[in-house]
Amino acid sequence: GDSVTQMEGPVTLSEEAFLTINCTYTATGYPSLFWYVQYPGEGLQLLLKATKADDKGSNKGFEATYRKETTSFHLEKGSVQVSDSAVYFCALYSGGGADGLTFGKGTHLIIQP
Amino acid sequence: DTGVSQDPRHKITKRGQNVTFRCDPISEHNRLYWYRQTLGQGPEFLTYFQNEAQLEKSRLLSDRFSAERPKGSFSTLEIQRTEQGDSAMYLCASSFAQKYEQYFGPGTRLTVT
């Protein structure tokens, strides 16, 4: 079945550091890929998406590129801020069978001033 | 656009009691999804509706779980004879049919004592 693997957290960085959160997946067919973010005390928010190979999703300075050859969708940001502290979830939608999103376990990001 | 809303936000119940949660999707969305999220994990897909039709329910965790969407607008998720293992955050999401972005509500946190 479908699965998503994310790097374990927490990830602690200083403000203005470069961020990478790794995400790899296993899926049937050609899934769409997503990053969701959950700020403290809030619900899940869609951060960015990519629907086919080599697509780059971007939003709020975050980027991720759909790499079919490595089955990866790593999240990057050039200069993080304290306000980026949150839990980040990688997810996929393959549409095969259940029709729900498959999520990774989440990566807790802590940005220190 | 008021977003996806869920009620109640928190529910504490005693083992063996029945509970019901409500979800109101974004008004123009015809797909509605239910997920469960336990501590330290990503959301786990349970079931979904397109309009009033429940198109997938094999992922519901047991026959104690049921969901309805009687008029294709709001939905309810019921858990009968609750157990301590049912303690979790229950999330609702909605989307357009044929589009993949799912927008999540704030969740209902269930605690079974």
PDB file of N, CA and C in Angstrom, chain B residues 28-112:
ATOM      1  N   GLU B  28     -19.093  25.172  -0.923  1.00  0.00           N
ATOM      2  CA  GLU B  28     -19.132  24.714  -2.315  1.00  0.00           C
ATOM      3  C   GLU B  28     -18.433  23.378  -2.544  1.00  0.00           C
ATOM      4  N   HIS B  29     -17.882  22.783  -1.489  1.00  0.00           N
ATOM      5  CA  HIS B  29     -17.193  21.497  -1.618  1.00  0.00           C
ATOM      6  C   HIS B  29     -18.184  20.353  -1.545  1.00  0.00           C
ATOM      7  N   ASN B  30     -18.025  19.351  -2.427  1.00  0.00           N
ATOM      8  CA  ASN B  30     -18.949  18.224  -2.357  1.00  0.00           C
ATOM      9  C   ASN B  30     -18.307  16.956  -1.821  1.00  0.00           C
ATOM     10  N   ARG B  31     -16.998  16.992  -1.556  1.00  0.00           N
ATOM     11  CA  ARG B  31     -16.348  15.839  -0.928  1.00  0.00           C
ATOM     12  C   ARG B  31     -16.028  16.180   0.517  1.00  0.00           C
ATOM     13  N   LEU B  32     -16.259  15.210   1.380  1.00  0.00           N
ATOM     14  CA  LEU B  32     -16.007  15.396   2.806  1.00  0.00           C
ATOM     15  C   LEU B  32     -15.310  14.142   3.325  1.00  0.00           C
ATOM     16  N   TYR B  33     -14.259  14.356   4.130  1.00  0.00           N
ATOM     17  CA  TYR B  33     -13.412  13.265   4.596  1.00  0.00           C
ATOM     18  C   TYR B  33     -13.340  13.295   6.119  1.00  0.00           C
ATOM     19  N   TRP B  34     -13.144  12.135   6.716  1.00  0.00           N
ATOM     20  CA  TRP B  34     -12.858  12.016   8.154  1.00  0.00           C
ATOM     21  C   TRP B  34     -11.522  11.309   8.335  1.00  0.00           C
ATOM     22  N   TYR B  35     -10.730  11.848   9.285  1.00  0.00           N
ATOM     23  CA  TYR B  35      -9.436  11.281   9.645  1.00  0.00           C
ATOM     24  C   TYR B  35      -9.342  11.191  11.170  1.00  0.00           C
ATOM     25  N   ARG B  36      -8.448  10.324  11.636  1.00  0.00           N
ATOM     26  CA  ARG B  36      -8.118  10.273  13.054  1.00  0.00           C
ATOM     27  C   ARG B  36      -6.622  10.529  13.191  1.00  0.00           C
ATOM     28  N   GLN B  37      -6.265  11.333  14.203  1.00  0.00           N
ATOM     29  CA  GLN B  37      -4.848  11.610  14.457  1.00  0.00           C
ATOM     30  C   GLN B  37      -4.532  11.317  15.919  1.00  0.00           C
ATOM     31  N   THR B  38      -3.618  10.416  16.141  1.00  0.00           N
ATOM     32  CA  THR B  38      -3.156  10.140  17.492  1.00  0.00           C
ATOM     33  C   THR B  38      -1.830  10.840  17.724  1.00  0.00           C
ATOM     34  N   LEU B  39      -1.452  10.952  18.992  1.00  0.00           N
ATOM     35  CA  LEU B  39      -0.288  11.739  19.378  1.00  0.00           C
ATOM     36  C   LEU B  39       0.974  11.245  18.680  1.00  0.00           C
ATOM     37  N   GLY B  40       1.679  12.166  18.033  1.00  0.00           N
ATOM     38  CA  GLY B  40       2.938  11.821  17.386  1.00  0.00           C
ATOM     39  C   GLY B  40       2.796  11.138  16.039  1.00  0.00           C
ATOM     40  N   GLN B  41       1.585  11.067  15.529  1.00  0.00           N
ATOM     41  CA  GLN B  41       1.341  10.425  14.237  1.00  0.00           C
ATOM     42  C   GLN B  41       0.686  11.398  13.264  1.00  0.00           C
ATOM     43  N   GLY B  42       0.767  11.066  11.989  1.00  0.00           N
ATOM     44  CA  GLY B  42       0.021  11.820  11.009  1.00  0.00           C
ATOM     45  C   GLY B  42      -1.433  11.377  10.976  1.00  0.00           C
ATOM     46  N   PRO B  43      -2.300  12.177  10.372  1.00  0.00           N
ATOM     47  CA  PRO B  43      -3.707  11.780  10.254  1.00  0.00           C
ATOM     48  C   PRO B  43      -3.857  10.469   9.491  1.00  0.00           C
ATOM     49  N   GLU B  44      -4.846   9.699   9.912  1.00  0.00           N
ATOM     50  CA  GLU B  44      -5.155   8.392   9.322  1.00  0.00           C
ATOM     51  C   GLU B  44      -6.548   8.474   8.717  1.00  0.00           C
ATOM     52  N   PHE B  45      -6.658   8.185   7.425  1.00  0.00           N
ATOM     53  CA  PHE B  45      -7.923   8.287   6.710  1.00  0.00           C
ATOM     54  C   PHE B  45      -8.929   7.248   7.216  1.00  0.00           C
ATOM     55  N   LEU B  46     -10.176   7.699   7.422  1.00  0.00           N
ATOM     56  CA  LEU B  46     -11.240   6.796   7.880  1.00  0.00           C
ATOM     57  C   LEU B  46     -12.299   6.533   6.821  1.00  0.00           C
ATOM     58  N   THR B  47     -12.854   7.621   6.246  1.00  0.00           N
ATOM     59  CA  THR B  47     -13.965   7.460   5.326  1.00  0.00           C
ATOM     60  C   THR B  47     -14.164   8.756   4.564  1.00  0.00           C
ATOM     61  N   TYR B  48     -14.932   8.692   3.436  1.00  0.00           N
ATOM     62  CA  TYR B  48     -15.253   9.926   2.752  1.00  0.00           C
ATOM     63  C   TYR B  48     -16.599   9.831   2.029  1.00  0.00           C
ATOM     64  N   PHE B  49     -17.147  11.006   1.752  1.00  0.00           N
ATOM     65  CA  PHE B  49     -18.420  11.159   1.069  1.00  0.00           C
ATOM     66  C   PHE B  49     -18.240  12.018  -0.171  1.00  0.00           C
ATOM     67  N   GLN B  50     -18.978  11.677  -1.202  1.00  0.00           N
ATOM     68  CA  GLN B  50     -19.178  12.604  -2.305  1.00  0.00           C
ATOM     69  C   GLN B  50     -20.661  12.912  -2.307  1.00  0.00           C
ATOM     70  N   ASN B  51     -20.976  14.169  -2.061  1.00  0.00           N
ATOM     71  CA  ASN B  51     -22.359  14.564  -1.768  1.00  0.00           C
ATOM     72  C   ASN B  51     -22.853  13.706  -0.603  1.00  0.00           C
ATOM     73  N   GLU B  52     -23.993  13.053  -0.745  1.00  0.00           N
ATOM     74  CA  GLU B  52     -24.494  12.272   0.387  1.00  0.00           C
ATOM     75  C   GLU B  52     -24.027  10.814   0.346  1.00  0.00           C
ATOM     76  N   ALA B  53     -23.353  10.412  -0.715  1.00  0.00           N
ATOM     77  CA  ALA B  53     -22.934   9.015  -0.861  1.00  0.00           C
ATOM     78  C   ALA B  53     -21.611   8.750  -0.152  1.00  0.00           C
ATOM     79  N   GLN B  54     -21.597   7.731   0.711  1.00  0.00           N
ATOM     80  CA  GLN B  54     -20.371   7.319   1.383  1.00  0.00           C
ATOM     81  C   GLN B  54     -19.661   6.331   0.474  1.00  0.00           C
ATOM     82  N   LEU B  55     -18.564   6.755  -0.144  1.00  0.00           N
ATOM     83  CA  LEU B  55     -17.919   5.966  -1.182  1.00  0.00           C
ATOM     84  C   LEU B  55     -16.816   5.059  -0.670  1.00  0.00           C
ATOM     85  N   GLU B  56     -16.413   5.244   0.572  1.00  0.00           N
ATOM     86  CA  GLU B  56     -15.380   4.385   1.130  1.00  0.00           C
ATOM     87  C   GLU B  56     -15.584   4.304   2.633  1.00  0.00           C
ATOM     88  N   LYS B  57     -15.760   3.114   3.133  1.00  0.00           N
ATOM     89  CA  LYS B  57     -15.881   2.974   4.584  1.00  0.00           C
ATOM     90  C   LYS B  57     -15.119   1.781   5.122  1.00  0.00           C
ATOM     91  N   SER B  58     -14.325   1.153   4.273  1.00  0.00           N
ATOM     92  CA  SER B  58     -13.574  -0.014   4.740  1.00  0.00           C
ATOM     93  C   SER B  58     -12.469   0.349   5.713  1.00  0.00           C
ATOM     94  N   ARG B  59     -12.098   1.654   5.735  1.00  0.00           N
ATOM     95  CA  ARG B  59     -11.027   2.083   6.631  1.00  0.00           C
ATOM     96  C   ARG B  59     -11.538   2.501   8.008  1.00  0.00           C
ATOM     97  N   LEU B  60     -12.849   2.495   8.194  1.00  0.00           N
ATOM     98  CA  LEU B  60     -13.361   2.769   9.537  1.00  0.00           C
ATOM     99  C   LEU B  60     -12.813   1.712  10.483  1.00  0.00           C
ATOM    100  N   LEU B  61     -12.456   2.132  11.682  1.00  0.00           N
ATOM    101  CA  LEU B  61     -11.607   1.332  12.554  1.00  0.00           C
ATOM    102  C   LEU B  61     -12.289   0.096  13.116  1.00  0.00           C
ATOM    103  N   SER B  62     -13.592   0.166  13.255  1.00  0.00           N
ATOM    104  CA  SER B  62     -14.357  -0.993  13.711  1.00  0.00           C
ATOM    105  C   SER B  62     -15.826  -0.716  13.415  1.00  0.00           C
ATOM    106  N   ASP B  63     -16.680  -1.707  13.668  1.00  0.00           N
ATOM    107  CA  ASP B  63     -18.109  -1.478  13.420  1.00  0.00           C
ATOM    108  C   ASP B  63     -18.732  -0.559  14.462  1.00  0.00           C
ATOM    109  N   ARG B  64     -17.954  -0.110  15.424  1.00  0.00           N
ATOM    110  CA  ARG B  64     -18.466   0.888  16.379  1.00  0.00           C
ATOM    111  C   ARG B  64     -18.458   2.294  15.774  1.00  0.00           C
ATOM    112  N   PHE B  65     -17.742   2.448  14.670  1.00  0.00           N
ATOM    113  CA  PHE B  65     -17.625   3.748  14.022  1.00  0.00           C
ATOM    114  C   PHE B  65     -18.594   3.807  12.842  1.00  0.00           C
ATOM    115  N   SER B  66     -19.309   4.929  12.733  1.00  0.00           N
ATOM    116  CA  SER B  66     -20.177   5.132  11.588  1.00  0.00           C
ATOM    117  C   SER B  66     -20.235   6.610  11.265  1.00  0.00           C
ATOM    118  N   ALA B  67     -20.519   6.920  10.019  1.00  0.00           N
ATOM    119  CA  ALA B  67     -20.597   8.303   9.581  1.00  0.00           C
ATOM    120  C   ALA B  67     -21.783   8.467   8.656  1.00  0.00           C
ATOM    121  N   GLU B  68     -22.322   9.684   8.661  1.00  0.00           N
ATOM    122  CA  GLU B  68     -23.452  10.016   7.796  1.00  0.00           C
ATOM    123  C   GLU B  68     -23.260  11.406   7.215  1.00  0.00           C
ATOM    124  N   ARG B  69     -23.898  11.612   6.089  1.00  0.00           N
ATOM    125  CA  ARG B  69     -23.962  12.953   5.494  1.00  0.00           C
ATOM    126  C   ARG B  69     -25.302  13.034   4.787  1.00  0.00           C
ATOM    127  N   PRO B  70     -26.376  13.171   5.546  1.00  0.00           N
ATOM    128  CA  PRO B  70     -27.725  12.919   5.043  1.00  0.00           C
ATOM    129  C   PRO B  70     -28.177  13.811   3.895  1.00  0.00           C
ATOM    130  N   LYS B  71     -27.790  15.041   3.857  1.00  0.00           N
ATOM    131  CA  LYS B  71     -28.271  15.926   2.796  1.00  0.00           C
ATOM    132  C   LYS B  71     -27.113  16.460   1.964  1.00  0.00           C
ATOM    133  N   GLY B  72     -25.974  15.815   2.076  1.00  0.00           N
ATOM    134  CA  GLY B  72     -24.837  16.254   1.284  1.00  0.00           C
ATOM    135  C   GLY B  72     -24.210  17.539   1.768  1.00  0.00           C
ATOM    136  N   SER B  73     -24.560  17.961   2.988  1.00  0.00           N
ATOM    137  CA  SER B  73     -23.925  19.179   3.512  1.00  0.00           C
ATOM    138  C   SER B  73     -23.057  18.800   4.711  1.00  0.00           C
ATOM    139  N   PHE B  74     -23.571  18.953   5.943  1.00  0.00           N
ATOM    140  CA  PHE B  74     -22.763  18.588   7.106  1.00  0.00           C
ATOM    141  C   PHE B  74     -22.698  17.076   7.248  1.00  0.00           C
ATOM    142  N   SER B  75     -21.740  16.629   8.052  1.00  0.00           N
ATOM    143  CA  SER B  75     -21.583  15.199   8.315  1.00  0.00           C
ATOM    144  C   SER B  75     -21.430  14.969   9.811  1.00  0.00           C
ATOM    145  N   THR B  76     -21.799  13.773  10.236  1.00  0.00           N
ATOM    146  CA  THR B  76     -21.569  13.358  11.617  1.00  0.00           C
ATOM    147  C   THR B  76     -20.768  12.071  11.650  1.00  0.00           C
ATOM    148  N   LEU B  77     -19.912  11.966  12.646  1.00  0.00           N
ATOM    149  CA  LEU B  77     -19.158  10.746  12.921  1.00  0.00           C
ATOM    150  C   LEU B  77     -19.567  10.277  14.307  1.00  0.00           C
ATOM    151  N   GLU B  78     -20.040   9.051  14.398  1.00  0.00           N
ATOM    152  CA  GLU B  78     -20.472   8.503  15.686  1.00  0.00           C
ATOM    153  C   GLU B  78     -19.564   7.356  16.090  1.00  0.00           C
ATOM    154  N   ILE B  79     -19.210   7.336  17.355  1.00  0.00           N
ATOM    155  CA  ILE B  79     -18.486   6.201  17.926  1.00  0.00           C
ATOM    156  C   ILE B  79     -19.369   5.628  19.036  1.00  0.00           C
ATOM    157  N   GLN B  80     -19.726   4.381  18.906  1.00  0.00           N
ATOM    158  CA  GLN B  80     -20.534   3.722  19.920  1.00  0.00           C
ATOM    159  C   GLN B  80     -19.638   2.966  20.895  1.00  0.00           C
ATOM    160  N   ARG B  81     -20.098   2.876  22.138  1.00  0.00           N
ATOM    161  CA  ARG B  81     -19.407   2.080  23.174  1.00  0.00           C
ATOM    162  C   ARG B  81     -17.915   2.436  23.181  1.00  0.00           C
ATOM    163  N   THR B  82     -17.630   3.695  23.433  1.00  0.00           N
ATOM    164  CA  THR B  82     -16.254   4.171  23.343  1.00  0.00           C
ATOM    165  C   THR B  82     -15.307   3.388  24.240  1.00  0.00           C
ATOM    166  N   GLU B  83     -14.068   3.289  23.780  1.00  0.00           N
ATOM    167  CA  GLU B  83     -12.983   2.631  24.504  1.00  0.00           C
ATOM    168  C   GLU B  83     -11.856   3.634  24.697  1.00  0.00           C
ATOM    169  N   GLN B  84     -10.971   3.362  25.657  1.00  0.00           N
ATOM    170  CA  GLN B  84      -9.878   4.308  25.919  1.00  0.00           C
ATOM    171  C   GLN B  84      -9.002   4.485  24.683  1.00  0.00           C
ATOM    172  N   GLY B  85      -8.874   3.454  23.890  1.00  0.00           N
ATOM    173  CA  GLY B  85      -8.067   3.546  22.668  1.00  0.00           C
ATOM    174  C   GLY B  85      -8.656   4.450  21.603  1.00  0.00           C
ATOM    175  N   ASP B  86      -9.904   4.889  21.801  1.00  0.00           N
ATOM    176  CA  ASP B  86     -10.511   5.817  20.850  1.00  0.00           C
ATOM    177  C   ASP B  86     -10.084   7.255  21.102  1.00  0.00           C
ATOM    178  N   SER B  87      -9.400   7.507  22.205  1.00  0.00           N
ATOM    179  CA  SER B  87      -8.927   8.858  22.515  1.00  0.00           C
ATOM    180  C   SER B  87      -7.972   9.318  21.419  1.00  0.00           C
ATOM    181  N   ALA B  88      -8.303  10.431  20.793  1.00  0.00           N
ATOM    182  CA  ALA B  88      -7.541  10.924  19.643  1.00  0.00           C
ATOM    183  C   ALA B  88      -8.145  12.250  19.201  1.00  0.00           C
ATOM    184  N   MET B  89      -7.520  12.847  18.186  1.00  0.00           N
ATOM    185  CA  MET B  89      -8.098  14.009  17.508  1.00  0.00           C
ATOM    186  C   MET B  89      -8.804  13.497  16.258  1.00  0.00           C
ATOM    187  N   TYR B  90     -10.045  13.900  16.061  1.00  0.00           N
ATOM    188  CA  TYR B  90     -10.815  13.503  14.882  1.00  0.00           C
ATOM    189  C   TYR B  90     -10.934  14.724  13.975  1.00  0.00           C
ATOM    190  N   LEU B  91     -10.413  14.575  12.758  1.00  0.00           N
ATOM    191  CA  LEU B  91     -10.322  15.667  11.808  1.00  0.00           C
ATOM    192  C   LEU B  91     -11.287  15.468  10.654  1.00  0.00           C
ATOM    193  N   CYS B  92     -11.833  16.565  10.200  1.00  0.00           N
ATOM    194  CA  CYS B  92     -12.693  16.568   9.029  1.00  0.00           C
ATOM    195  C   CYS B  92     -12.023  17.448   7.972  1.00  0.00           C
ATOM    196  N   ALA B  93     -12.177  17.077   6.721  1.00  0.00           N
ATOM    197  CA  ALA B  93     -11.632  17.865   5.622  1.00  0.00           C
ATOM    198  C   ALA B  93     -12.643  17.874   4.483  1.00  0.00           C
ATOM    199  N   SER B  94     -12.554  18.878   3.608  1.00  0.00           N
ATOM    200  CA  SER B  94     -13.432  18.905   2.442  1.00  0.00           C
ATOM    201  C   SER B  94     -12.651  19.335   1.213  1.00  0.00           C
ATOM    202  N   SER B  95     -13.213  19.006   0.039  1.00  0.00           N
ATOM    203  CA  SER B  95     -12.584  19.375  -1.222  1.00  0.00           C
ATOM    204  C   SER B  95     -13.630  19.364  -2.328  1.00  0.00           C
ATOM    205  N   PHE B  96     -13.270  19.972  -3.475  1.00  0.00           N
ATOM    206  CA  PHE B  96     -14.068  19.783  -4.684  1.00  0.00           C
ATOM    207  C   PHE B  96     -13.829  18.371  -5.206  1.00  0.00           C
ATOM    208  N   ALA B  97     -14.819  17.777  -5.808  1.00  0.00           N
ATOM    209  CA  ALA B  97     -14.580  16.561  -6.568  1.00  0.00           C
ATOM    210  C   ALA B  97     -13.627  16.917  -7.706  1.00  0.00           C
ATOM    211  N   GLN B  98     -12.789  15.986  -8.071  1.00  0.00           N
ATOM    212  CA  GLN B  98     -11.814  16.133  -9.148  1.00  0.00           C
ATOM    213  C   GLN B  98     -10.644  17.036  -8.789  1.00  0.00           C
ATOM    214  N   LYS B  99     -10.665  17.675  -7.631  1.00  0.00           N
ATOM    215  CA  LYS B  99      -9.499  18.425  -7.173  1.00  0.00           C
ATOM    216  C   LYS B  99      -8.951  17.714  -5.949  1.00  0.00           C
ATOM    217  N   TYR B 100      -7.673  17.830  -5.744  1.00  0.00           N
ATOM    218  CA  TYR B 100      -7.053  17.033  -4.704  1.00  0.00           C
ATOM    219  C   TYR B 100      -6.816  17.764  -3.395  1.00  0.00           C
ATOM    220  N   GLU B 101      -6.853  19.108  -3.398  1.00  0.00           N
ATOM    221  CA  GLU B 101      -6.540  19.807  -2.162  1.00  0.00           C
ATOM    222  C   GLU B 101      -7.650  19.587  -1.152  1.00  0.00           C
ATOM    223  N   GLN B 102      -7.287  19.097  -0.009  1.00  0.00           N
ATOM    224  CA  GLN B 102      -8.236  18.921   1.078  1.00  0.00           C
ATOM    225  C   GLN B 102      -7.959  19.993   2.130  1.00  0.00           C
ATOM    226  N   TYR B 103      -9.018  20.635   2.587  1.00  0.00           N
ATOM    227  CA  TYR B 103      -8.924  21.692   3.577  1.00  0.00           C
ATOM    228  C   TYR B 103      -9.487  21.159   4.891  1.00  0.00           C
ATOM    229  N   PHE B 104      -8.701  21.295   5.928  1.00  0.00           N
ATOM    230  CA  PHE B 104      -9.015  20.658   7.201  1.00  0.00           C
ATOM    231  C   PHE B 104      -9.666  21.618   8.192  1.00  0.00           C
ATOM    232  N   GLY B 105     -10.537  21.043   9.014  1.00  0.00           N
ATOM    233  CA  GLY B 105     -11.085  21.753  10.149  1.00  0.00           C
ATOM    234  C   GLY B 105     -10.138  21.682  11.342  1.00  0.00           C
ATOM    235  N   PRO B 106     -10.509  22.336  12.450  1.00  0.00           N
ATOM    236  CA  PRO B 106      -9.630  22.383  13.631  1.00  0.00           C
ATOM    237  C   PRO B 106      -9.592  21.089  14.419  1.00  0.00           C
ATOM    238  N   GLY B 107     -10.546  20.185  14.160  1.00  0.00           N
ATOM    239  CA  GLY B 107     -10.548  18.898  14.848  1.00  0.00           C
ATOM    240  C   GLY B 107     -11.389  18.887  16.109  1.00  0.00           C
ATOM    241  N   THR B 108     -11.787  17.671  16.493  1.00  0.00           N
ATOM    242  CA  THR B 108     -12.443  17.424  17.783  1.00  0.00           C
ATOM    243  C   THR B 108     -11.535  16.490  18.573  1.00  0.00           C
ATOM    244  N   ARG B 109     -11.111  16.960  19.746  1.00  0.00           N
ATOM    245  CA  ARG B 109     -10.260  16.111  20.585  1.00  0.00           C
ATOM    246  C   ARG B 109     -11.137  15.299  21.527  1.00  0.00           C
ATOM    247  N   LEU B 110     -11.056  13.987  21.390  1.00  0.00           N
ATOM    248  CA  LEU B 110     -11.841  13.066  22.232  1.00  0.00           C
ATOM    249  C   LEU B 110     -10.948  12.459  23.297  1.00  0.00           C
ATOM    250  N   THR B 111     -11.406  12.534  24.533  1.00  0.00           N
ATOM    251  CA  THR B 111     -10.745  11.864  25.651  1.00  0.00           C
ATOM    252  C   THR B 111     -11.733  10.901  26.278  1.00  0.00           C
ATOM    253  N   VAL B 112     -11.372   9.644  26.314  1.00  0.00           N
ATOM    254  CA  VAL B 112     -12.218   8.605  26.923  1.00  0.00           C
ATOM    255  C   VAL B 112     -11.591   8.195  28.247  1.00  0.00           C
TER     256      VAL B 112
END
